[in-house]
mmCIF file with all atom_site columns, C-alpha atoms (C1' of nucleotides) in Angstrom:
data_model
loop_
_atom_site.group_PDB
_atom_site.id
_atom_site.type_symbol
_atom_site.label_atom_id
_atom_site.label_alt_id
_atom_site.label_comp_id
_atom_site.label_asym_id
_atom_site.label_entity_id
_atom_site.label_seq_id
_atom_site.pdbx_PDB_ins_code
_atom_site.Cartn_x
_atom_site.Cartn_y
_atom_site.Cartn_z
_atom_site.occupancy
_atom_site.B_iso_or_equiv
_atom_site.pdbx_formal_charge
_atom_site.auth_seq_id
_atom_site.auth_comp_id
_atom_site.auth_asym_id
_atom_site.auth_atom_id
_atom_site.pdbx_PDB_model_num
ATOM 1   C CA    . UNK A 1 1   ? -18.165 -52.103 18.163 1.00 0.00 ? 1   UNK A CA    1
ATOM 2   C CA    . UNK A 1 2   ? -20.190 -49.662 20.480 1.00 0.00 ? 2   UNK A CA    1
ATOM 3   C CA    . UNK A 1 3   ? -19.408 -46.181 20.837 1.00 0.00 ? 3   UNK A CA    1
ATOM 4   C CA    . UNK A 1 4   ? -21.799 -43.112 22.082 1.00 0.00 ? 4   UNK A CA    1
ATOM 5   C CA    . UNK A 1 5   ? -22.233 -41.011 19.010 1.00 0.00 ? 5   UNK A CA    1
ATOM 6   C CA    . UNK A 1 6   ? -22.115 -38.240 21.195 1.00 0.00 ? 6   UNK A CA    1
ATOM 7   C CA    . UNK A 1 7   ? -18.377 -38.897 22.361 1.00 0.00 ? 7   UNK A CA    1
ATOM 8   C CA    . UNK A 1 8   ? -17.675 -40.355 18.937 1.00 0.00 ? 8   UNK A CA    1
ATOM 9   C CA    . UNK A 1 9   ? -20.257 -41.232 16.206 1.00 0.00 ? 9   UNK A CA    1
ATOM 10  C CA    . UNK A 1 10  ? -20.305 -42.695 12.986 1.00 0.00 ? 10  UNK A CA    1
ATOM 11  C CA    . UNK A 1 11  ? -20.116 -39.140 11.400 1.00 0.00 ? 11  UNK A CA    1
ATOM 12  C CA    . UNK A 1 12  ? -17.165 -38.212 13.543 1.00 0.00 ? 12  UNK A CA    1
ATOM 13  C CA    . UNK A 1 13  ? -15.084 -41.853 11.506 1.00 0.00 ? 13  UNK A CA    1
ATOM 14  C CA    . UNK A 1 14  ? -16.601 -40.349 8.287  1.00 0.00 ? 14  UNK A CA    1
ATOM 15  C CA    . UNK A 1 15  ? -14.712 -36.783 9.540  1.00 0.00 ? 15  UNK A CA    1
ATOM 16  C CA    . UNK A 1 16  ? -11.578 -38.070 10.652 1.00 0.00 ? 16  UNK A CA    1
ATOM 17  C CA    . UNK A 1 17  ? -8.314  -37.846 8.482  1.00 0.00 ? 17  UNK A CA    1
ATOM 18  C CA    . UNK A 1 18  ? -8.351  -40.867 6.017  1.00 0.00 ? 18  UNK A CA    1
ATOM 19  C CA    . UNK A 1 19  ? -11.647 -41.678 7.701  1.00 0.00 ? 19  UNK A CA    1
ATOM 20  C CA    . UNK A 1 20  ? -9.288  -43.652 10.027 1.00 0.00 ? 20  UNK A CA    1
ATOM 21  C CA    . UNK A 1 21  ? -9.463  -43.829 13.746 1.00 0.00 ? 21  UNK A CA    1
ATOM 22  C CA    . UNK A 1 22  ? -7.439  -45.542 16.617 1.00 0.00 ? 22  UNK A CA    1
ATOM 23  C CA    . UNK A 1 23  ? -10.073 -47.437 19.055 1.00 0.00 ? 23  UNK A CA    1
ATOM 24  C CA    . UNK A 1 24  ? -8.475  -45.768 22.206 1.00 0.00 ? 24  UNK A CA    1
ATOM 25  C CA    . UNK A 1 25  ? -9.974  -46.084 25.829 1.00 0.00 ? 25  UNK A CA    1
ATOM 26  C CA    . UNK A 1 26  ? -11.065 -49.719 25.816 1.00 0.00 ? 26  UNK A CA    1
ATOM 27  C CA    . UNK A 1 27  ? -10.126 -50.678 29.277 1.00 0.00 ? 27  UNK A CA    1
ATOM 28  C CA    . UNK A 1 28  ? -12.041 -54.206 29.390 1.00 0.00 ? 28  UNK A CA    1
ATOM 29  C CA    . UNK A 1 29  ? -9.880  -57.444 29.644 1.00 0.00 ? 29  UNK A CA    1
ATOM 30  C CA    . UNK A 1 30  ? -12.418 -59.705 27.336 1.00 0.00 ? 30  UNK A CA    1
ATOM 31  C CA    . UNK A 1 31  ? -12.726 -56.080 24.971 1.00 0.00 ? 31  UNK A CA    1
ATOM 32  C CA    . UNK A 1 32  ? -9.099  -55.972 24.733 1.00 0.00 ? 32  UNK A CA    1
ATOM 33  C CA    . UNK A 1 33  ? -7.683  -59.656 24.103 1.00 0.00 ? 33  UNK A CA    1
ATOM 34  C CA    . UNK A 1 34  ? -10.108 -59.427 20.987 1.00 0.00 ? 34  UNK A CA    1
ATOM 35  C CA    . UNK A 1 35  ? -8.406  -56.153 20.103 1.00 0.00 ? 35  UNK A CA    1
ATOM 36  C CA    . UNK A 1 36  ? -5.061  -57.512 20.774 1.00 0.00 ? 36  UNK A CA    1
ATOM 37  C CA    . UNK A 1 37  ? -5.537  -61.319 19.692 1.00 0.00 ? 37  UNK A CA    1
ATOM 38  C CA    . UNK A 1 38  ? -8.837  -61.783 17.054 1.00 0.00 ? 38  UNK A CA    1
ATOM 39  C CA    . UNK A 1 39  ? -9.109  -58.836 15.118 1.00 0.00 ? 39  UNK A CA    1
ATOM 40  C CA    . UNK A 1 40  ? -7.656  -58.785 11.785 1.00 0.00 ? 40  UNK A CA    1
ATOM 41  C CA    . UNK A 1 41  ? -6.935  -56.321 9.109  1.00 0.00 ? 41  UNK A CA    1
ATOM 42  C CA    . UNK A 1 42  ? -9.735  -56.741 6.561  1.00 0.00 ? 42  UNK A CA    1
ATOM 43  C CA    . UNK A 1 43  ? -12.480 -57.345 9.329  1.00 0.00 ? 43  UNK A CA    1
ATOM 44  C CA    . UNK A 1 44  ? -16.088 -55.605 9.369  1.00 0.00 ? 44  UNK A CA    1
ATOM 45  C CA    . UNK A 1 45  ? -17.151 -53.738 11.587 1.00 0.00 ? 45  UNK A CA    1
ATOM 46  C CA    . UNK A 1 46  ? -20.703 -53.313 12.699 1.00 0.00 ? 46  UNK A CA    1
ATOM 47  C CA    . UNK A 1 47  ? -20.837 -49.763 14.410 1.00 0.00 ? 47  UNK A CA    1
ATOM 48  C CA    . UNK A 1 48  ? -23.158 -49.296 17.313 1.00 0.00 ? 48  UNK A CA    1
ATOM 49  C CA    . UNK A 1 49  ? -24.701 -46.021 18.942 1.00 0.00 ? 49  UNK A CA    1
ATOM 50  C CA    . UNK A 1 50  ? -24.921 -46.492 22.500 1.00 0.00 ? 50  UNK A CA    1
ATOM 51  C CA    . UNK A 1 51  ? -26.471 -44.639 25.220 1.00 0.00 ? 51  UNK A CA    1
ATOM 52  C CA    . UNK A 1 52  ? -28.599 -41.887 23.086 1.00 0.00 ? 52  UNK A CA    1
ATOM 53  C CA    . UNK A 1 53  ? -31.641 -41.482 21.670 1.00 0.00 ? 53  UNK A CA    1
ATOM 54  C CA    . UNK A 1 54  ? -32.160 -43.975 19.527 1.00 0.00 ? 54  UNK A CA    1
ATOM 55  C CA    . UNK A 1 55  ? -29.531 -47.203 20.259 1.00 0.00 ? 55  UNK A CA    1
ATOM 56  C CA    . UNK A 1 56  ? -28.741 -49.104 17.362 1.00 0.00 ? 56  UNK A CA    1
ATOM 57  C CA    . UNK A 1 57  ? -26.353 -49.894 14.263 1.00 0.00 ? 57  UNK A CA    1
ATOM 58  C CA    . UNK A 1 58  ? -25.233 -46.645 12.571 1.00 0.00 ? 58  UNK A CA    1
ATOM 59  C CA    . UNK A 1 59  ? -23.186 -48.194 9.857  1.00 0.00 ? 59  UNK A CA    1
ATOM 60  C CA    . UNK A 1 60  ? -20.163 -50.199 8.723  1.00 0.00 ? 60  UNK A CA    1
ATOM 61  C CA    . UNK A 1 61  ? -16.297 -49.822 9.289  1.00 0.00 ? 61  UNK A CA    1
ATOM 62  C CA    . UNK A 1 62  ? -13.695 -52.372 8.862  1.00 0.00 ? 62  UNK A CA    1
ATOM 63  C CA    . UNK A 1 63  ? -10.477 -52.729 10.796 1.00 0.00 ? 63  UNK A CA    1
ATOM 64  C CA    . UNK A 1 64  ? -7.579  -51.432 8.774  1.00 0.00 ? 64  UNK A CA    1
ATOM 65  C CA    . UNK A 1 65  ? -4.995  -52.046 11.407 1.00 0.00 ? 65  UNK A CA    1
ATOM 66  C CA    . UNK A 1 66  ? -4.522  -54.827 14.080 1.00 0.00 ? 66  UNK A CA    1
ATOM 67  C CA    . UNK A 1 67  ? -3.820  -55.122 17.578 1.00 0.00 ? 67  UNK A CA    1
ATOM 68  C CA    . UNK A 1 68  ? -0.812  -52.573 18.630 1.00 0.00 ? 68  UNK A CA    1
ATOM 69  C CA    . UNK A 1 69  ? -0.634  -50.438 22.323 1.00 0.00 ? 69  UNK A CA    1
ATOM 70  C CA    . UNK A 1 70  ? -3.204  -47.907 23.441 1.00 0.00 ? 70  UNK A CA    1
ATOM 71  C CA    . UNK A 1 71  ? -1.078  -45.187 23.853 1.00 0.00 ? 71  UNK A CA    1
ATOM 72  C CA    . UNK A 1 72  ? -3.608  -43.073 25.926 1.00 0.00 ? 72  UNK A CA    1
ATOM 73  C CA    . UNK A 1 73  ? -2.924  -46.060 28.750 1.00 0.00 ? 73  UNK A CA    1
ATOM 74  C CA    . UNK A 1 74  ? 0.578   -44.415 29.927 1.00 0.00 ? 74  UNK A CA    1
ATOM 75  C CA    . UNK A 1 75  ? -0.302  -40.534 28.910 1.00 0.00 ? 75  UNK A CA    1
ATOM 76  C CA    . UNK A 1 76  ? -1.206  -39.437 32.819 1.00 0.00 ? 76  UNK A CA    1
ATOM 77  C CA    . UNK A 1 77  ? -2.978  -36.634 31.160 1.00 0.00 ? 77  UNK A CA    1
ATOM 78  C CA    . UNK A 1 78  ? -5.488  -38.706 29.324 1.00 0.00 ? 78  UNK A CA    1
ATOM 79  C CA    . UNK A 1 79  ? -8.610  -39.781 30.865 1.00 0.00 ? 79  UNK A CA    1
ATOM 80  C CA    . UNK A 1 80  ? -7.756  -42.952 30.191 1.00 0.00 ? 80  UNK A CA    1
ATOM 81  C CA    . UNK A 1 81  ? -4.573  -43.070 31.895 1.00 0.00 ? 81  UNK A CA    1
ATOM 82  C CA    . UNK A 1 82  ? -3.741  -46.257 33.360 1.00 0.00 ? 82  UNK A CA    1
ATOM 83  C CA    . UNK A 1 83  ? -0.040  -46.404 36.078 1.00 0.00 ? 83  UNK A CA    1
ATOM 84  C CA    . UNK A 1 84  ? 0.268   -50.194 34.883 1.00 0.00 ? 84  UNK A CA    1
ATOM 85  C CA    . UNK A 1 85  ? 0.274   -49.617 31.243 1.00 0.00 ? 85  UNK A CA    1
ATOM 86  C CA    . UNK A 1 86  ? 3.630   -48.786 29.882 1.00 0.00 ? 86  UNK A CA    1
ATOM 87  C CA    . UNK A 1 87  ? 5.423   -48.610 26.779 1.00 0.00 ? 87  UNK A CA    1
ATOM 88  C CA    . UNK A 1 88  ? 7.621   -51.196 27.276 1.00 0.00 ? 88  UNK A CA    1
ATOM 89  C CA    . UNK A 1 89  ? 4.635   -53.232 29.553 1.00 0.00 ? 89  UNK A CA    1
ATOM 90  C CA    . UNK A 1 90  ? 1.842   -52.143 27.738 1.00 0.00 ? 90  UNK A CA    1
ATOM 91  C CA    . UNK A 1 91  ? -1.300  -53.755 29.267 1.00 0.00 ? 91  UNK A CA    1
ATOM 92  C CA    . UNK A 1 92  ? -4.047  -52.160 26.832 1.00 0.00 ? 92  UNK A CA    1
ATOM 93  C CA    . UNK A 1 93  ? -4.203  -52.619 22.980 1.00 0.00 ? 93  UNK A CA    1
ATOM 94  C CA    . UNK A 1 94  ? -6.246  -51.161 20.376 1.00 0.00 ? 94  UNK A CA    1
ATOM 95  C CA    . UNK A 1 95  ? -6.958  -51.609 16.688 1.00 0.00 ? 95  UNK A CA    1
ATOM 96  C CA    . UNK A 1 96  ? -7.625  -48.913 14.128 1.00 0.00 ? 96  UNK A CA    1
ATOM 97  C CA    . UNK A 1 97  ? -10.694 -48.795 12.228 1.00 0.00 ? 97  UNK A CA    1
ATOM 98  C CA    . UNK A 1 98  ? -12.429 -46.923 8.736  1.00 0.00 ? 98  UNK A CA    1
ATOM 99  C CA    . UNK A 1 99  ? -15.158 -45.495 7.978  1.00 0.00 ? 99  UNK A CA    1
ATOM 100 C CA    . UNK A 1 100 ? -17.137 -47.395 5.376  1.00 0.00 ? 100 UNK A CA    1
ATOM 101 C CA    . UNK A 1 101 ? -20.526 -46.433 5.007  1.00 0.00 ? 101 UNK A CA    1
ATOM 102 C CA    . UNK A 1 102 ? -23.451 -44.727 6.936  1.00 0.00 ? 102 UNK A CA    1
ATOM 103 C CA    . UNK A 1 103 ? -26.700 -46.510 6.961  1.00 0.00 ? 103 UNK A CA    1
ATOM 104 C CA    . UNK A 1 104 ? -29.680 -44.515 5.520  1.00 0.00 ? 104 UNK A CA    1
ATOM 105 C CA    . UNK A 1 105 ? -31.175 -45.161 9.101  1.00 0.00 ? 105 UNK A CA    1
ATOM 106 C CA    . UNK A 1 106 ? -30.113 -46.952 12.075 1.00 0.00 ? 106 UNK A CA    1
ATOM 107 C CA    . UNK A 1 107 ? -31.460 -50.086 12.550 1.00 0.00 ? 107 UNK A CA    1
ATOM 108 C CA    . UNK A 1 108 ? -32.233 -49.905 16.044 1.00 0.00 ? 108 UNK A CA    1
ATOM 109 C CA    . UNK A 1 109 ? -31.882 -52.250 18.989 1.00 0.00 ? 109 UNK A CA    1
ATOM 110 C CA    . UNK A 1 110 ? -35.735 -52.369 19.086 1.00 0.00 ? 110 UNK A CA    1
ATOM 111 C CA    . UNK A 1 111 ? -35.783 -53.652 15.522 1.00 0.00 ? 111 UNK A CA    1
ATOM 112 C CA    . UNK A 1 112 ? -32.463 -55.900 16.445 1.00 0.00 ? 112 UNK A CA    1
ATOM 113 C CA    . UNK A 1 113 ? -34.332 -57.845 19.462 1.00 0.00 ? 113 UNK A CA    1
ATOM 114 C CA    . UNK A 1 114 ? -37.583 -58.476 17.661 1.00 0.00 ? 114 UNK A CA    1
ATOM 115 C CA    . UNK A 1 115 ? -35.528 -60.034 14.549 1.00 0.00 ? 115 UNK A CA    1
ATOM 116 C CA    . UNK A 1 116 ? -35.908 -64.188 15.639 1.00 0.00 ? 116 UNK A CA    1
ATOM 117 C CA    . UNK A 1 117 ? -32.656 -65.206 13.880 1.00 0.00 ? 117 UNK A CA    1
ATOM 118 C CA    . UNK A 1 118 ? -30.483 -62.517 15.740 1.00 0.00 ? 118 UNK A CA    1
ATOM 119 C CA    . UNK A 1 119 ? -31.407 -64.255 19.426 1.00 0.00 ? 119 UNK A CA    1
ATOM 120 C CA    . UNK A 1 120 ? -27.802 -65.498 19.549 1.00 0.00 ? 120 UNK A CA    1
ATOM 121 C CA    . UNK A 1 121 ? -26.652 -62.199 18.358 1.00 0.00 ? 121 UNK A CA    1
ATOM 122 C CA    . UNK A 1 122 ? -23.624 -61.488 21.791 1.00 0.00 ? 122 UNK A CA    1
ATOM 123 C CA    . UNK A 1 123 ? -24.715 -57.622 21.657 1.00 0.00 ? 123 UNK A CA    1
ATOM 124 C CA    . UNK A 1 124 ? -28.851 -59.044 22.523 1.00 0.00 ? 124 UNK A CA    1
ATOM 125 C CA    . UNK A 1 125 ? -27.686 -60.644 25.581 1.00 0.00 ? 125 UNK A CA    1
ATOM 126 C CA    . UNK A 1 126 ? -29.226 -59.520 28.690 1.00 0.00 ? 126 UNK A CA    1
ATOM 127 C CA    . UNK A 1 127 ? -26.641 -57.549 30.546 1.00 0.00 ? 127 UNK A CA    1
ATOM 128 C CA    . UNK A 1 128 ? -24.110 -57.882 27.785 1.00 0.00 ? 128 UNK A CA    1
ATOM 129 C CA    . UNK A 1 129 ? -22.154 -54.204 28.604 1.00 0.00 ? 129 UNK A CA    1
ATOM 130 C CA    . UNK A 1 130 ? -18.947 -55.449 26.425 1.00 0.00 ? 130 UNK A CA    1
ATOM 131 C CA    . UNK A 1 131 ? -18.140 -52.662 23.833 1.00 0.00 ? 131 UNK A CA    1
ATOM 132 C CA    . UNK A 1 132 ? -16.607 -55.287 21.247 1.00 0.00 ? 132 UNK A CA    1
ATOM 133 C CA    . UNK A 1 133 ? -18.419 -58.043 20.320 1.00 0.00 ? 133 UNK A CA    1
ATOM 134 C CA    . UNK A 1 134 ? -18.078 -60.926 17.614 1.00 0.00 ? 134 UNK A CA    1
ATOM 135 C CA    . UNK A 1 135 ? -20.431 -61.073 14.875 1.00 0.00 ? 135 UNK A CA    1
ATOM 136 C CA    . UNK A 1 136 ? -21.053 -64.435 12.373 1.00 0.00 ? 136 UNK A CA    1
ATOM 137 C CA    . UNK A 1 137 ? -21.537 -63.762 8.890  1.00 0.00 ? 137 UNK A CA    1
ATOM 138 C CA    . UNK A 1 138 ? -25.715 -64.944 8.466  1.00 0.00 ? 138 UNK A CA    1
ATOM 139 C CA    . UNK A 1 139 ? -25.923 -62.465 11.730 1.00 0.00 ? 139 UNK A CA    1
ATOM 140 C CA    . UNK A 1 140 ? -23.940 -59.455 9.592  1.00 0.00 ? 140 UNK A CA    1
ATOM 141 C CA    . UNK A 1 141 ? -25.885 -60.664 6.412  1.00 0.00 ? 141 UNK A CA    1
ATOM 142 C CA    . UNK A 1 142 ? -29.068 -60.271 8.304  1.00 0.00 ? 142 UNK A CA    1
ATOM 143 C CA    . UNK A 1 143 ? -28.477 -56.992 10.148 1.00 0.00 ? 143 UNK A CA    1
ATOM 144 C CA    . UNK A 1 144 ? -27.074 -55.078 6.650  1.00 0.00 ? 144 UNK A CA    1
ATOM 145 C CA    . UNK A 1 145 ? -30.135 -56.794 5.060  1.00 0.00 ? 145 UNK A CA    1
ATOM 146 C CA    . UNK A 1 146 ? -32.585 -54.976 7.334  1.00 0.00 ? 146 UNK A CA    1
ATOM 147 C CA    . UNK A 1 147 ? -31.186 -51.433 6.018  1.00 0.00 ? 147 UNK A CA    1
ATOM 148 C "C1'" . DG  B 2 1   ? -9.402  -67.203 47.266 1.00 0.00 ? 1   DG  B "C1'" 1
ATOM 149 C "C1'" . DC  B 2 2   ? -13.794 -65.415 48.937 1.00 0.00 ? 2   DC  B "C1'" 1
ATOM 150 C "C1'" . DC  B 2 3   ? -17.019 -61.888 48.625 1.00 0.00 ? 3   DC  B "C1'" 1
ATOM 151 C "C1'" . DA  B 2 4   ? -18.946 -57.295 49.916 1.00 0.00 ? 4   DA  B "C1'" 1
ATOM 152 C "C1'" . DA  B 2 5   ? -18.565 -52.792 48.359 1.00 0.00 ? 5   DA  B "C1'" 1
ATOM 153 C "C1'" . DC  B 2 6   ? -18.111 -49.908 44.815 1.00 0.00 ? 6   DC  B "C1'" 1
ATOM 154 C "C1'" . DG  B 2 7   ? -17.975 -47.966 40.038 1.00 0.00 ? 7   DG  B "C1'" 1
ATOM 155 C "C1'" . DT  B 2 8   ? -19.548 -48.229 35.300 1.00 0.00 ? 8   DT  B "C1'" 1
ATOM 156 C "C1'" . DT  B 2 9   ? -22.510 -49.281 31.479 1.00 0.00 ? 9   DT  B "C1'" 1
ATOM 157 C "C1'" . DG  B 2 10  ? -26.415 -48.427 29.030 1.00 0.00 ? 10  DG  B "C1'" 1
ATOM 158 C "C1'" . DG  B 2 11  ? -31.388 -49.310 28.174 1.00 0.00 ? 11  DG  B "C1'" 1
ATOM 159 C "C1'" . DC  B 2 12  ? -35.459 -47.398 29.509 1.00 0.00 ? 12  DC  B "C1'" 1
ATOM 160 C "C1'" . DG  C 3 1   ? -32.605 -40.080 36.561 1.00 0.00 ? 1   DG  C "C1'" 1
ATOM 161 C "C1'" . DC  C 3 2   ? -33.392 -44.939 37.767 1.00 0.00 ? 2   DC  C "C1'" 1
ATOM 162 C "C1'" . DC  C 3 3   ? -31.577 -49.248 38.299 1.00 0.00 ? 3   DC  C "C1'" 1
ATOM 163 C "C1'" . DA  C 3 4   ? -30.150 -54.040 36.758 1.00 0.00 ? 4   DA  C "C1'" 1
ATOM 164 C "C1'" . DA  C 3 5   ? -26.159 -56.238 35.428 1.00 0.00 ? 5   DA  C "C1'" 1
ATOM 165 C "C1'" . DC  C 3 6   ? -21.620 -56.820 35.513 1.00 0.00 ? 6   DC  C "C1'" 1
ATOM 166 C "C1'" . DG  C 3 7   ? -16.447 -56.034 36.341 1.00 0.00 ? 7   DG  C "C1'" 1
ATOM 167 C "C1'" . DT  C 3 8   ? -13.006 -54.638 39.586 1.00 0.00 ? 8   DT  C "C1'" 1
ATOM 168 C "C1'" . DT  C 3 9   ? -11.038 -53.787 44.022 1.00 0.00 ? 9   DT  C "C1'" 1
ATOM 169 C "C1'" . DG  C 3 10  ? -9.332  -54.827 48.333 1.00 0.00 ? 10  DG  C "C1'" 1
ATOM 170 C "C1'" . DG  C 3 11  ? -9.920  -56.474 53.167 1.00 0.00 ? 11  DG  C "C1'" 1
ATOM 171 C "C1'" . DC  C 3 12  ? -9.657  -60.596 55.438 1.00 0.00 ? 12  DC  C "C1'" 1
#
DNA sequence: GCCAACGTTGGC
DNA sequence: GCCAACGTTGGC
């Protein structure tokens, strides 16, 4: 899952009550259905800094609650406000997620793309802009292996 | 239903 | 700040 750390960072899931968040704001049809359909309690997370200094995996978080309505979607005061989205029509979903642990460094997207067994990797795909992305296990083994 | 225009993402 | 890539919108 990608996030800018300076919107919302790994340290700001370490800092938040219960170290729980709701994944609000995703407003991507493929991003969502996995929200809504795939992701299940119990699931790891790989948590991505985009669009900073230094892009790359921050840490681990696992998904502590499945797919349930983005609330933010009918609230016309939130940024993410969307007219189509209501409560009893909701057309965005989100999941919550916890904080596990924060890597000692990030392993960056530099150090991702070079690695020859994470080629298939979804988030190394030219022009891949998704914010959720599946992960297999030997790719998750290899990535928390590189820490 | 096609597709040009436009907006967003995100690495660099 | 540039720009490639991609998703969405909306006229026709």
């Amino acid at each position: 899952m990608k996030s800018e750390p300076d919107v919302f960072g790994i340290d700001d899931l370490r800092n938040a009550p219960d170290k729980t968040e709701h994944w609000d704001g995703v407003r991507n049809y493929q991003a969502r259905n996995m929200m809504r359909d795939d992701m299940k309690v119990g699931d790891k997370v790989l948590f991505y800094h985009s669009n900073c200094k230094e892009p790359g995996i921050a840490g681990l978080a696992k998904v502590v609650r499945e797919g349930y309505p983005d609330h933010t979607s009918w609230d016309p005061e939130s940024k993410y406000y969307d007219p189509k989205s209501t409560p009893d029509n909701p057309r965005w979903f989100m999941v919550d997620i916890k904080f596990v642990r924060k890597f000692k460094r990030v392993i960056t997207l530099v150090e991702l793309k070079a690695h020859p067994l994470l080629e298939a990797m979804p988030l190394l795909r030219r022009g891949n802009r998704l914010s959720i992305m599946p992960v297999t296990q030997d790719q998750w083994n290899i990535v928390v292996g590189l820490t």
